[in-house]
Short mmCIF file of C-alpha atoms in Angstrom, two decimals:
data_model
loop_
_atom_site.label_atom_id
_atom_site.label_comp_id
_atom_site.label_asym_id
_atom_site.label_seq_id
_atom_site.Cartn_x
_atom_site.Cartn_y
_atom_site.Cartn_z
CA VAL A 18 -17.09 11.32 -6.43
CA LEU A 19 -18.13 8.74 -8.98
CA ASP A 20 -21.48 7.27 -8.00
CA SER A 21 -23.49 4.38 -9.39
CA GLN A 22 -26.10 6.93 -10.46
CA TYR A 23 -24.94 8.69 -13.64
CA GLY A 24 -26.38 12.01 -12.48
CA MET A 25 -24.19 12.24 -9.40
CA TYR A 26 -20.93 13.06 -11.20
CA VAL A 27 -19.66 15.98 -13.31
CA TRP A 28 -18.85 14.21 -16.59
CA PRO A 29 -16.52 15.87 -19.15
CA CYS A 30 -19.50 16.52 -21.47
CA ALA A 31 -21.01 18.83 -18.84
CA VAL A 32 -17.79 20.84 -18.67
CA VAL A 33 -17.67 21.18 -22.46
CA LEU A 34 -21.34 22.27 -22.67
CA ALA A 35 -20.76 24.75 -19.84
CA GLN A 36 -17.82 26.15 -21.83
CA TYR A 37 -20.13 26.60 -24.85
CA LEU A 38 -22.64 28.47 -22.69
CA TRP A 39 -19.86 30.66 -21.28
CA ALA A 40 -18.60 31.41 -24.81
CA HIS A 41 -22.17 32.52 -25.70
CA ARG A 42 -22.96 34.20 -22.37
CA ARG A 43 -23.87 37.54 -23.94
CA SER A 44 -26.79 35.90 -25.76
CA LEU A 45 -28.20 34.19 -22.65
CA PRO A 46 -29.81 36.95 -20.54
CA GLY A 47 -33.58 36.52 -20.73
CA LYS A 48 -33.40 33.22 -22.67
CA ARG A 49 -35.67 30.46 -21.38
CA VAL A 50 -33.57 27.34 -20.88
CA LEU A 51 -34.50 23.77 -19.93
CA GLU A 52 -31.77 21.30 -18.99
CA ILE A 53 -32.79 17.64 -19.37
CA GLY A 54 -30.97 14.84 -17.55
CA ALA A 55 -29.39 17.61 -15.51
CA GLY A 56 -27.80 15.60 -12.69
CA VAL A 57 -25.35 17.96 -10.99
CA SER A 58 -26.58 20.67 -13.40
CA LEU A 59 -23.31 22.37 -14.33
CA PRO A 60 -24.57 23.67 -17.73
CA GLY A 61 -27.88 24.85 -16.26
CA VAL A 62 -26.14 26.58 -13.35
CA VAL A 63 -23.79 28.38 -15.76
CA ALA A 64 -26.76 29.45 -17.92
CA ALA A 65 -28.58 30.78 -14.85
CA LYS A 66 -25.47 32.64 -13.67
CA CYS A 67 -25.30 34.22 -17.15
CA GLY A 68 -28.85 35.57 -16.84
CA ALA A 69 -30.97 32.85 -18.45
CA GLN A 70 -34.30 31.78 -16.96
CA VAL A 71 -33.47 28.15 -16.23
CA ILE A 72 -35.51 25.08 -15.38
CA LEU A 73 -33.58 21.95 -14.40
CA SER A 74 -34.98 18.47 -14.92
CA ASP A 75 -34.04 14.87 -14.45
CA SER A 76 -35.99 11.62 -14.36
CA GLU A 77 -38.89 11.57 -11.96
CA GLU A 78 -37.74 8.01 -11.20
CA LEU A 79 -34.37 9.25 -9.86
CA PRO A 80 -35.13 11.32 -6.74
CA GLN A 81 -31.41 11.41 -5.86
CA CYS A 82 -30.68 13.20 -9.14
CA LEU A 83 -33.49 15.68 -8.55
CA GLN A 84 -32.09 16.36 -5.09
CA ARG A 85 -28.62 16.82 -6.64
CA CYS A 86 -30.12 19.47 -8.97
CA ARG A 87 -31.61 21.29 -5.98
CA SER A 88 -28.35 21.06 -4.03
CA SER A 89 -26.36 22.45 -6.96
CA CYS A 90 -28.73 25.42 -7.15
CA LEU A 91 -28.43 26.12 -3.42
CA MET A 92 -24.63 25.82 -3.47
CA ASN A 93 -24.53 28.32 -6.33
CA HIS A 94 -26.95 30.81 -4.74
CA LEU A 95 -29.77 30.01 -7.18
CA PRO A 96 -32.57 29.00 -4.80
CA HIS A 97 -35.39 29.98 -7.17
CA VAL A 98 -34.41 27.77 -10.14
CA PRO A 99 -37.24 25.22 -10.56
CA VAL A 100 -36.42 21.51 -10.62
CA LEU A 101 -38.85 19.17 -12.40
CA GLY A 102 -39.10 15.42 -12.69
CA LEU A 103 -39.28 14.76 -16.46
CA THR A 104 -38.76 11.23 -17.70
CA TRP A 105 -37.63 10.89 -21.32
CA GLY A 106 -40.27 9.46 -23.63
CA ARG A 107 -43.13 10.08 -21.19
CA LEU A 108 -45.80 12.73 -21.70
CA SER A 109 -46.32 13.93 -18.15
CA PRO A 110 -48.35 16.87 -16.80
CA GLU A 111 -45.02 18.59 -16.03
CA LEU A 112 -43.88 18.26 -19.64
CA LEU A 113 -47.25 19.32 -21.06
CA SER A 114 -47.44 22.43 -18.86
CA LEU A 115 -43.91 23.73 -19.48
CA ALA A 116 -43.70 27.40 -20.33
CA PRO A 117 -42.16 28.34 -23.71
CA ILE A 118 -38.43 27.64 -24.01
CA ASP A 119 -35.63 28.86 -26.28
CA ILE A 120 -32.86 26.36 -25.54
CA ILE A 121 -32.85 22.75 -24.35
CA LEU A 122 -29.56 21.59 -22.82
CA GLY A 123 -28.40 18.00 -22.50
CA SER A 124 -24.90 16.89 -21.58
CA ASP A 125 -24.06 13.22 -22.10
CA VAL A 126 -27.70 12.21 -22.36
CA PHE A 127 -26.83 10.01 -25.36
CA PHE A 128 -25.17 7.43 -23.12
CA ASP A 129 -27.27 4.29 -23.48
CA PRO A 130 -28.66 3.51 -26.97
CA LYS A 131 -31.88 2.12 -25.47
CA ASP A 132 -32.68 5.69 -24.32
CA PHE A 133 -31.89 7.49 -27.60
CA GLU A 134 -35.40 7.37 -29.04
CA ASP A 135 -37.03 8.36 -25.74
CA ILE A 136 -34.71 11.37 -25.55
CA LEU A 137 -35.44 12.44 -29.12
CA THR A 138 -39.18 11.87 -28.64
CA THR A 139 -39.09 14.32 -25.73
CA VAL A 140 -36.89 16.78 -27.65
CA PHE A 141 -39.17 16.57 -30.70
CA PHE A 142 -42.23 17.28 -28.53
CA LEU A 143 -40.52 20.33 -27.02
CA LEU A 144 -39.33 21.63 -30.40
CA GLU A 145 -42.78 21.20 -31.93
CA LYS A 146 -44.19 23.37 -29.11
CA ASN A 147 -41.26 25.80 -29.52
CA PRO A 148 -40.33 25.70 -33.25
CA GLN A 149 -37.55 28.29 -32.92
CA ALA A 150 -35.89 26.49 -30.01
CA GLN A 151 -32.70 24.44 -30.27
CA PHE A 152 -31.30 21.45 -28.40
CA TRP A 153 -27.64 22.03 -27.45
CA THR A 154 -26.03 18.71 -26.58
CA THR A 155 -22.60 17.26 -25.93
CA TYR A 156 -21.88 13.54 -25.95
CA GLN A 157 -18.97 11.12 -25.66
CA VAL A 158 -18.23 8.92 -28.64
CA ARG A 159 -18.24 5.56 -26.89
CA SER A 160 -18.85 3.30 -29.88
CA ALA A 161 -18.66 3.74 -33.63
CA ASP A 162 -21.88 1.70 -33.82
CA TRP A 163 -23.93 4.22 -31.85
CA SER A 164 -25.59 6.91 -33.90
CA VAL A 165 -28.66 9.09 -33.67
CA GLU A 166 -28.74 9.96 -37.39
CA ALA A 167 -31.53 7.53 -38.31
CA LEU A 168 -33.60 8.68 -35.33
CA LEU A 169 -33.09 12.34 -36.23
CA TYR A 170 -34.43 11.59 -39.70
CA LYS A 171 -37.36 9.59 -38.26
CA TRP A 172 -38.36 12.46 -35.96
CA ASN A 173 -37.86 15.18 -38.61
CA LEU A 174 -34.90 16.70 -36.78
CA LYS A 175 -31.62 18.01 -38.11
CA SER A 176 -28.26 18.47 -36.44
CA ILE A 177 -25.32 20.78 -36.87
CA HIS A 178 -21.92 19.67 -35.62
CA ILE A 179 -20.16 22.31 -33.49
CA PRO A 180 -16.34 21.93 -33.50
CA LEU A 181 -14.95 22.12 -29.96
CA HIS A 182 -12.09 24.40 -31.07
CA SER A 183 -14.67 27.00 -32.17
CA PHE A 184 -15.43 27.80 -28.53
CA GLY A 185 -12.15 26.91 -26.84
CA ALA A 186 -13.28 23.52 -25.52
CA ASP A 187 -10.68 21.40 -27.30
CA LYS A 188 -8.21 21.93 -24.47
CA GLU A 189 -7.07 18.77 -22.68
CA HIS A 190 -8.25 19.97 -19.26
CA LEU A 191 -11.81 20.54 -20.54
CA ALA A 192 -12.60 17.66 -22.86
CA SER A 193 -10.68 14.89 -21.13
CA SER A 194 -11.33 12.63 -18.18
CA SER A 195 -9.31 10.49 -15.82
CA LEU A 196 -11.97 7.79 -16.15
CA PRO A 197 -11.02 4.67 -18.14
CA GLY A 198 -12.13 4.27 -21.75
CA ARG A 199 -12.42 6.47 -24.80
CA HIS A 200 -13.47 10.06 -24.20
CA THR A 201 -13.85 11.84 -27.52
CA ILE A 202 -16.45 14.53 -26.94
CA GLU A 203 -18.63 15.99 -29.67
CA MET A 204 -21.21 18.77 -29.68
CA MET A 205 -24.23 19.25 -31.88
CA ILE A 206 -27.23 21.53 -32.07
CA ILE A 207 -30.48 19.79 -32.95
CA SER A 208 -33.51 21.61 -34.33
CA LEU A 209 -36.64 20.87 -36.31
CA ALA A 210 -35.92 20.01 -39.92
CA GLN A 211 -37.74 22.29 -42.37
CA SER A 212 -40.51 20.50 -44.18
CA GLU A 213 -40.48 20.36 -47.96
CA GLY A 214 -41.76 23.55 -49.57
CA THR A 215 -41.17 25.91 -46.61
#
């Protein structure tokens, strides 16, 4: 049911990211995965079911979303998956004490442009601590004016576009929504840009 809190609904981006995880399920056992802005946690739940060591997170300011993460884990027989309150752009003790990670997940976190830099600040911090890690993210193209390219450059990050057809997510029932508005979904993998001379 659509709720006023973004994190209380399974958005099409979550379904597409879950499809990507399923397509790469053989590479997930033993991987350390953090989902940011997890909400109902579909991608994180799929990763955990595929054998990854998953931590779910959402804003510490949204206790309903954190409870939704916990409920999703219980409903999917994953009672031991940790749920952390991590607020984008804030260096908290929880963020500073995170164990090493291999993959950061984020579905539809690039929703409101005012949050873009806070998201990428957090992602950059995590990638600096884990230089081989990647940020797998799906997003809806809501406006041609919204872009993260300049922020990626500012934070020394690079992105690779992942075509939806390459993992079977271009099907109407996966990448569409009955909600009003435009719903073109894209996927990219963000990582640290290599510095000059390395």
